[in-house]
Short mmCIF file of C-alpha atoms and ligand atoms in Angstrom, two decimals:
data_model
loop_
_atom_site.label_atom_id
_atom_site.label_comp_id
_atom_site.label_asym_id
_atom_site.label_seq_id
_atom_site.Cartn_x
_atom_site.Cartn_y
_atom_site.Cartn_z
CA UNK A 485 127.58 103.88 157.18
CA UNK A 486 126.91 100.37 155.86
CA UNK A 487 128.85 98.46 153.33
CA UNK A 488 126.15 96.20 151.91
CA UNK A 489 126.76 93.76 149.07
CA UNK A 490 124.40 94.12 146.08
CA UNK A 491 122.63 90.90 147.11
CA UNK A 492 122.04 92.00 150.73
CA UNK A 493 118.65 93.05 152.08
CA UNK A 494 118.65 96.79 152.74
CA UNK A 495 116.04 99.20 154.05
CA UNK A 496 115.82 100.45 150.42
CA UNK A 497 115.02 97.12 148.74
CA UNK A 498 112.86 95.84 151.61
CA UNK A 499 109.24 94.94 150.91
CA UNK A 500 108.40 96.90 154.04
CA UNK A 501 105.85 96.55 156.83
CA UNK A 502 102.21 95.51 156.61
CA UNK A 503 101.10 98.70 158.32
CA UNK A 504 103.03 101.67 157.07
CA UNK A 505 104.93 103.67 159.70
CA UNK A 506 107.20 106.69 159.68
CA UNK A 507 110.86 105.74 159.15
CA UNK A 508 112.77 105.41 162.42
CA UNK A 509 115.13 108.16 163.50
CA UNK A 510 118.68 107.25 164.49
CA UNK A 511 118.39 103.55 163.63
CA UNK A 512 117.64 101.43 160.58
CA UNK A 513 114.36 99.60 159.88
CA UNK A 514 115.98 96.29 160.81
CA UNK A 515 117.47 97.67 164.01
CA UNK A 516 113.95 98.74 164.87
CA UNK A 517 112.73 95.17 164.23
CA UNK A 518 115.44 93.80 166.51
CA UNK A 519 114.54 96.31 169.21
CA UNK A 520 110.84 95.42 169.03
CA UNK A 521 111.69 91.73 169.36
CA UNK A 522 113.88 92.32 172.42
CA UNK A 523 111.11 94.31 174.12
CA UNK A 524 108.42 91.69 173.42
CA UNK A 525 106.85 89.47 176.07
CA UNK A 526 107.57 86.30 174.11
CA UNK A 527 111.28 87.17 174.10
CA UNK A 528 111.44 87.41 177.90
CA UNK A 529 109.73 84.04 178.18
CA UNK A 530 112.59 82.40 176.27
CA UNK A 531 114.59 82.57 179.49
CA UNK A 532 112.36 79.91 181.02
CA UNK A 533 111.99 77.64 178.01
CA UNK A 534 114.43 74.92 177.06
CA UNK A 535 114.95 72.53 174.20
CA UNK A 536 116.77 69.49 175.60
CA UNK A 537 117.00 70.09 179.32
CA UNK A 538 113.91 71.15 181.22
CA UNK A 539 114.31 74.54 182.86
CA UNK A 540 114.62 73.42 186.49
CA UNK A 541 117.31 70.82 185.78
CA UNK A 542 120.22 73.20 186.21
CA UNK A 543 121.23 76.82 185.99
CA UNK A 544 124.13 76.30 183.62
CA UNK A 545 122.36 74.72 180.68
CA UNK A 546 121.33 76.77 177.68
CA UNK A 547 117.83 78.13 177.69
CA UNK A 548 116.09 79.28 174.52
CA UNK A 549 117.15 82.81 175.43
CA UNK A 550 120.87 82.10 175.66
CA UNK A 551 120.57 79.82 172.63
CA UNK A 552 119.03 82.69 170.64
CA UNK A 553 121.83 85.04 171.75
CA UNK A 554 124.43 82.52 170.55
CA UNK A 555 122.65 82.20 167.20
CA UNK A 556 122.68 86.00 166.89
CA UNK A 557 126.38 86.19 167.73
CA UNK A 558 127.37 83.54 165.17
CA UNK A 559 125.05 84.95 162.52
CA UNK A 560 126.34 88.49 162.94
CA UNK A 561 130.00 87.44 162.60
CA UNK A 562 129.35 85.69 159.30
CA UNK A 563 127.01 88.44 158.05
CA UNK A 564 129.65 91.09 158.59
CA UNK A 565 132.24 89.10 156.65
CA UNK A 566 129.85 88.52 153.76
CA UNK A 567 128.65 92.16 153.74
CA UNK A 568 125.11 91.04 154.44
CA UNK A 569 122.63 92.92 156.61
CA UNK A 570 123.87 92.16 160.11
CA UNK A 571 120.87 93.82 161.79
CA UNK A 572 118.45 91.64 159.86
CA UNK A 573 120.35 88.45 160.74
CA UNK A 574 120.33 89.51 164.38
CA UNK A 575 116.58 90.22 164.34
CA UNK A 576 115.79 86.84 162.75
CA UNK A 577 118.08 85.01 165.18
CA UNK A 578 116.52 86.63 168.23
CA UNK A 579 112.99 85.87 167.00
CA UNK A 580 113.47 82.43 165.48
CA UNK A 581 112.35 80.47 168.56
CA UNK A 582 109.62 82.78 169.89
CA UNK A 583 106.85 80.32 169.00
CA UNK A 584 108.29 77.34 170.80
CA UNK A 585 106.11 75.49 173.28
CA UNK A 586 107.32 74.68 176.79
CA UNK A 587 109.52 71.54 177.05
CA UNK A 588 111.16 71.71 173.63
CA UNK A 589 110.40 69.21 170.92
CA UNK A 590 108.40 66.88 173.11
CA UNK A 591 106.03 69.76 173.90
CA UNK A 592 105.72 70.76 170.28
CA UNK A 593 105.05 67.19 169.09
CA UNK A 594 102.39 66.75 171.77
CA UNK A 595 100.67 70.02 170.88
CA UNK A 596 100.76 69.15 167.18
CA UNK A 597 99.10 65.82 167.94
CA UNK A 598 96.44 67.50 170.12
CA UNK A 599 95.74 70.01 167.34
CA UNK A 600 95.56 67.48 164.51
CA UNK A 601 91.81 67.98 163.94
CA UNK A 602 92.21 71.76 164.23
CA UNK A 603 94.96 72.53 161.70
CA UNK A 604 97.95 71.13 163.62
CA UNK A 605 100.73 73.07 165.33
CA UNK A 606 104.10 74.11 163.81
CA UNK A 607 106.54 76.07 165.95
CA UNK A 608 107.88 78.05 162.99
CA UNK A 609 104.45 79.19 162.06
CA UNK A 610 103.77 79.96 165.71
CA UNK A 611 106.88 82.19 165.86
CA UNK A 612 105.44 84.14 162.94
CA UNK A 613 102.05 84.24 164.67
CA UNK A 614 103.69 85.70 167.80
CA UNK A 615 105.22 88.61 165.88
CA UNK A 616 102.25 89.07 163.50
CA UNK A 617 99.28 88.60 165.82
CA UNK A 618 99.81 87.64 169.44
CA UNK A 619 102.00 90.41 170.89
CA UNK A 620 99.75 93.22 172.16
CA UNK A 621 101.92 96.29 172.55
CA UNK A 622 101.00 98.89 169.95
CA UNK A 623 97.98 101.11 169.46
CA UNK A 624 97.97 100.82 165.69
CA UNK A 625 98.32 97.09 165.08
CA UNK A 626 98.44 93.61 166.54
CA UNK A 627 101.86 91.97 166.74
CA UNK A 628 105.11 93.83 166.13
CA UNK A 629 104.54 94.90 162.49
CA UNK A 630 108.00 93.69 161.46
CA UNK A 631 109.50 94.06 157.98
CA UNK A 632 108.70 91.40 155.38
CA UNK A 633 112.29 90.07 155.34
CA UNK A 634 112.38 89.58 159.12
CA UNK A 635 109.08 87.68 159.01
CA UNK A 636 110.26 85.63 156.02
CA UNK A 637 113.38 84.65 157.96
CA UNK A 638 111.34 83.55 160.97
CA UNK A 639 109.20 81.25 158.80
CA UNK A 640 112.00 78.79 158.05
CA UNK A 641 109.71 76.12 156.71
CA UNK A 642 106.01 75.51 156.50
CA UNK A 643 103.69 72.90 155.01
CA UNK A 644 102.20 73.43 151.55
CA UNK A 645 98.74 73.56 153.10
CA UNK A 646 99.76 76.46 155.35
CA UNK A 647 101.78 78.16 152.60
CA UNK A 648 98.60 78.45 150.51
CA UNK A 649 96.72 80.37 153.17
CA UNK A 650 99.64 82.64 154.15
CA UNK A 651 99.49 85.04 151.19
CA UNK A 652 102.81 86.76 150.39
CA UNK A 653 104.58 84.92 153.21
CA UNK A 654 103.73 81.55 151.65
CA UNK A 655 104.66 82.45 148.07
CA UNK A 656 108.23 81.25 148.14
CA UNK A 657 107.29 77.77 149.35
CA UNK A 658 104.82 77.42 146.47
CA UNK A 659 107.20 78.91 143.87
CA UNK A 660 110.13 76.91 145.31
CA UNK A 661 112.22 80.04 145.85
CA UNK A 662 114.86 80.78 148.45
CA UNK A 663 114.60 83.39 151.20
CA UNK A 664 117.26 86.12 151.60
CA UNK A 665 120.86 85.16 152.31
CA UNK A 666 120.34 86.68 155.75
CA UNK A 667 117.53 84.19 156.43
CA UNK A 668 119.60 81.29 155.10
CA UNK A 669 122.45 82.39 157.34
CA UNK A 670 120.33 82.66 160.50
CA UNK A 671 119.20 79.10 159.87
CA UNK A 672 122.77 77.75 159.69
CA UNK A 673 123.90 79.84 162.65
CA UNK A 674 121.10 78.08 164.58
CA UNK A 675 122.54 74.71 163.58
CA UNK A 676 126.11 75.67 164.57
CA UNK A 677 124.86 76.98 167.92
CA UNK A 678 122.76 74.00 168.96
CA UNK A 679 125.13 71.26 167.83
CA UNK A 680 127.94 72.81 169.82
CA UNK A 681 126.05 73.81 172.93
CA UNK A 682 124.38 70.42 173.06
CA UNK A 683 127.85 68.85 173.13
CA UNK A 684 128.80 71.22 175.94
CA UNK A 685 125.55 70.78 177.92
CA UNK A 686 125.50 67.05 177.22
CA UNK A 687 128.96 66.66 178.74
CA UNK A 688 128.15 68.96 181.64
CA UNK A 689 125.01 66.98 182.47
CA UNK A 690 126.94 63.70 182.39
CA UNK A 691 124.43 62.19 179.93
CA UNK A 692 127.22 61.77 177.39
CA UNK A 693 130.92 61.42 178.09
CA UNK A 694 134.07 62.57 176.40
CA UNK A 695 135.20 59.08 175.51
CA UNK A 696 132.03 58.47 173.47
CA UNK A 697 132.51 61.79 171.69
CA UNK A 698 136.05 60.90 170.74
CA UNK A 699 134.50 58.59 168.14
CA UNK A 700 133.03 61.63 166.38
CA UNK A 701 135.35 63.15 163.73
CA UNK A 702 134.90 66.86 164.30
CA UNK A 703 135.17 66.54 168.08
CA UNK A 704 138.24 64.28 168.14
CA UNK A 705 140.06 66.39 165.53
CA UNK A 706 139.72 69.53 167.64
CA UNK A 707 140.35 67.69 170.90
CA UNK A 708 143.77 66.55 169.60
CA UNK A 709 144.63 70.12 168.61
CA UNK A 710 143.89 71.27 172.16
CA UNK A 711 145.89 68.43 173.72
CA UNK A 712 148.86 69.20 171.51
CA UNK A 713 148.77 72.87 172.49
CA UNK A 714 148.04 72.26 176.22
CA UNK A 715 149.29 68.75 177.16
CA UNK A 716 148.06 68.98 180.77
CA UNK A 717 144.64 70.45 180.19
CA UNK A 718 141.59 68.54 181.49
CA UNK A 719 137.97 68.86 182.59
CA UNK A 720 135.84 71.88 181.69
CA UNK A 721 138.76 73.77 180.16
CA UNK A 722 139.50 70.91 177.78
CA UNK A 723 135.86 70.77 176.71
CA UNK A 724 135.61 74.52 176.30
CA UNK A 725 138.84 74.81 174.29
CA UNK A 726 137.57 72.03 172.02
CA UNK A 727 134.06 73.40 171.53
CA UNK A 728 135.27 76.91 170.81
CA UNK A 729 137.59 75.54 168.12
CA UNK A 730 134.73 73.57 166.61
CA UNK A 731 132.61 76.71 166.41
CA UNK A 732 135.52 78.59 164.86
CA UNK A 733 136.06 75.94 162.21
CA UNK A 734 132.37 75.90 161.33
CA UNK A 735 132.10 79.67 161.15
CA UNK A 736 135.23 79.93 158.97
CA UNK A 737 134.05 77.13 156.67
CA UNK A 738 130.55 78.57 156.36
CA UNK A 739 131.97 82.00 155.51
CA UNK A 740 134.42 80.73 152.89
CA UNK A 741 132.08 78.24 151.25
CA UNK A 742 129.24 80.77 151.09
CA UNK A 743 131.55 83.42 149.66
CA UNK A 744 132.59 80.99 146.90
CA UNK A 745 129.01 79.94 146.12
CA UNK A 746 127.88 83.57 145.98
CA UNK A 747 130.76 84.41 143.61
CA UNK A 748 129.93 81.42 141.36
CA UNK A 749 126.27 82.44 141.19
CA UNK A 750 127.28 85.94 139.93
CA UNK A 751 124.51 87.57 141.91
CA UNK A 752 123.64 91.10 140.98
CA UNK A 753 120.60 91.67 143.16
CA UNK A 754 118.41 90.40 145.98
CA UNK A 755 116.07 88.92 143.36
CA UNK A 756 118.92 86.77 142.11
CA UNK A 757 119.16 85.26 145.60
CA UNK A 758 115.53 84.15 145.49
CA UNK A 759 115.82 82.25 142.23
CA UNK A 760 119.24 80.69 142.97
CA UNK A 761 119.73 77.46 144.91
CA UNK A 762 120.62 77.89 148.61
CA UNK A 763 123.97 79.70 148.64
CA UNK A 764 124.77 79.84 152.34
CA UNK A 765 126.21 76.49 153.33
CA UNK A 766 129.14 74.39 154.52
CA UNK A 767 131.74 72.63 152.37
CA UNK A 768 130.98 68.98 151.65
CA UNK A 769 133.54 67.69 154.18
CA UNK A 770 132.23 69.83 157.00
CA UNK A 771 128.64 69.07 156.08
CA UNK A 772 129.34 65.37 156.48
CA UNK A 773 131.11 65.91 159.79
CA UNK A 774 128.09 67.88 161.00
CA UNK A 775 125.81 65.02 159.98
CA UNK A 776 127.94 62.61 161.97
CA UNK A 777 127.78 64.84 165.04
CA UNK A 778 124.01 65.26 164.72
CA UNK A 779 123.57 61.50 164.45
CA UNK A 780 125.65 61.06 167.58
CA UNK A 781 123.62 63.61 169.52
CA UNK A 782 120.35 62.05 168.37
CA UNK A 783 121.36 58.57 169.46
CA UNK A 784 123.22 59.39 172.65
CA UNK A 785 121.71 62.60 173.98
CA UNK A 786 118.23 63.29 172.58
CA UNK A 787 117.26 59.63 172.98
CA UNK A 788 119.05 59.10 176.27
CA UNK A 789 116.68 57.33 178.65
CA UNK A 790 116.77 60.20 181.13
CA UNK A 791 115.87 62.66 178.38
CA UNK A 792 113.13 60.28 177.18
CA UNK A 793 111.63 60.14 180.66
CA UNK A 794 111.53 63.91 180.83
CA UNK A 795 110.04 64.10 177.32
CA UNK A 796 107.39 61.63 178.38
CA UNK A 797 106.38 63.86 181.31
CA UNK A 798 106.42 66.89 179.02
CA UNK A 799 104.12 65.17 176.52
CA UNK A 800 101.78 64.09 179.29
CA UNK A 801 101.63 67.59 180.77
CA UNK A 802 100.82 69.26 177.44
CA UNK A 803 98.18 66.64 176.57
CA UNK A 804 96.49 66.88 179.96
CA UNK A 805 96.36 70.68 179.77
CA UNK A 806 95.00 70.63 176.24
CA UNK A 807 92.37 68.01 176.98
CA UNK A 808 91.22 69.81 180.12
CA UNK A 809 90.85 73.15 178.31
CA UNK A 810 89.15 71.72 175.27
CA UNK A 811 86.65 69.66 177.27
CA UNK A 812 85.77 72.65 179.45
CA UNK A 813 86.84 76.06 178.14
CA UNK A 814 85.72 77.68 181.42
CA UNK A 815 89.02 76.41 182.83
CA UNK A 816 90.83 78.92 180.61
CA UNK A 817 91.66 82.40 181.94
CA UNK A 818 88.84 84.83 180.92
CA UNK A 819 90.81 86.53 178.14
CA UNK A 820 91.57 83.17 176.53
CA UNK A 821 87.92 82.10 176.87
CA UNK A 822 86.87 85.06 174.75
CA UNK A 823 89.63 84.28 172.28
CA UNK A 824 88.27 80.71 172.10
CA UNK A 825 84.87 82.14 171.04
CA UNK A 826 86.55 83.70 168.02
CA UNK A 827 89.44 81.39 167.20
CA UNK A 828 88.40 77.99 168.52
CA UNK A 829 91.14 75.54 169.48
CA UNK A 830 93.87 77.81 168.13
CA UNK A 831 93.28 79.94 171.25
CA UNK A 832 94.10 76.93 173.45
CA UNK A 833 97.22 76.19 171.41
CA UNK A 834 98.29 79.85 171.73
CA UNK A 835 97.80 79.77 175.49
CA UNK A 836 99.76 76.53 175.93
CA UNK A 837 102.51 77.47 173.46
CA UNK A 838 103.04 80.75 175.30
CA UNK A 839 103.72 78.97 178.60
CA UNK A 840 107.23 78.68 180.00
CA UNK A 841 108.32 75.28 181.31
CA UNK A 842 107.66 76.22 184.90
CA UNK A 843 104.36 77.95 184.15
CA UNK A 844 103.13 74.77 182.44
CA UNK A 845 104.20 72.69 185.44
CA UNK A 846 102.39 75.07 187.80
CA UNK A 847 99.30 75.22 185.62
CA UNK A 848 99.20 71.42 185.60
CA UNK A 849 99.25 71.41 189.40
CA UNK A 850 96.59 74.11 189.61
CA UNK A 851 94.31 72.02 187.40
CA UNK A 852 94.96 68.56 188.72
CA UNK A 853 96.34 68.68 192.27
CA UNK A 854 93.47 68.99 194.76
CA UNK A 855 95.60 70.81 197.35
CA UNK A 856 96.60 73.60 194.88
CA UNK A 857 94.46 76.57 193.95
MG1 MG B 187 116.98 77.46 167.45
#
């Protein structure tokens, strides 16, 4: 049924699940992982979490859910062409943002700061915690009991301190080894997705304009191609035709460059992947263009004063919630109060990180607005 390369992760060479289960009928182990992720509570919450734009700002912007679907789409295309395990890439892509706090990076930075005397907060590690511990759906185990390779792909990076207490999950960070090609691919598919949708959402929101973007190589190159092909095109169609070409170029470059690097490395097994340098990547030219685009987005979109104002409110909201709960744990819902008895401040971080943008806003009002209950 599958045409896997020798260096792909397969159900046969997988390191398996922490709790042993009967093999699934009618689907592969990694399809089962994907299915468990889609049915999880944390996955549904992605619909109401955002990274740049706060959820109530508009209905057309990407949410973490649609972002994750785009990452899965891009990852699967490349995986199929490289004969990698498409189901594994899809599972990692759909799970990669499960541990994100409300309000994107501002929320995560604030929670990390609040948790600094209690082990800190890393969203990657939190995504792993969601699938390993926090989901409560099965009789036999906590979490989703996913395969090792899916969990490894979710834990994109982690600090040395955390790696040391993570057991087999932390080994590769200590030994300076690479994760599977599927994990490397999901990571780059994430980058392709967010750079391009942030261009699209940035233009749609009016925070950046097309003229500014024309100074960025990869955008202007593809914009000229569109104008040559459709001289009268303008507005949303012009943007869309440009962005879709950018994605195409990146996907094609990533596929070709990775294919070449894999051939040069003469891989004969999955173990070879772990001891080789990172093999999934862009060509040097495209890598530089991507850097230029990222720099543009950082300066003009992520640090736009309107985004900064929203980030400031996000930070404030997370800090106020955290401080209220940690100074009086009776403000927590009963289930989280008992978790606090066992896990200390991590229970507060779990509660806050699990909130959607709008839940956090409502919870803030319930705690601090005298007219709310
Ligand atoms: Mg992402």
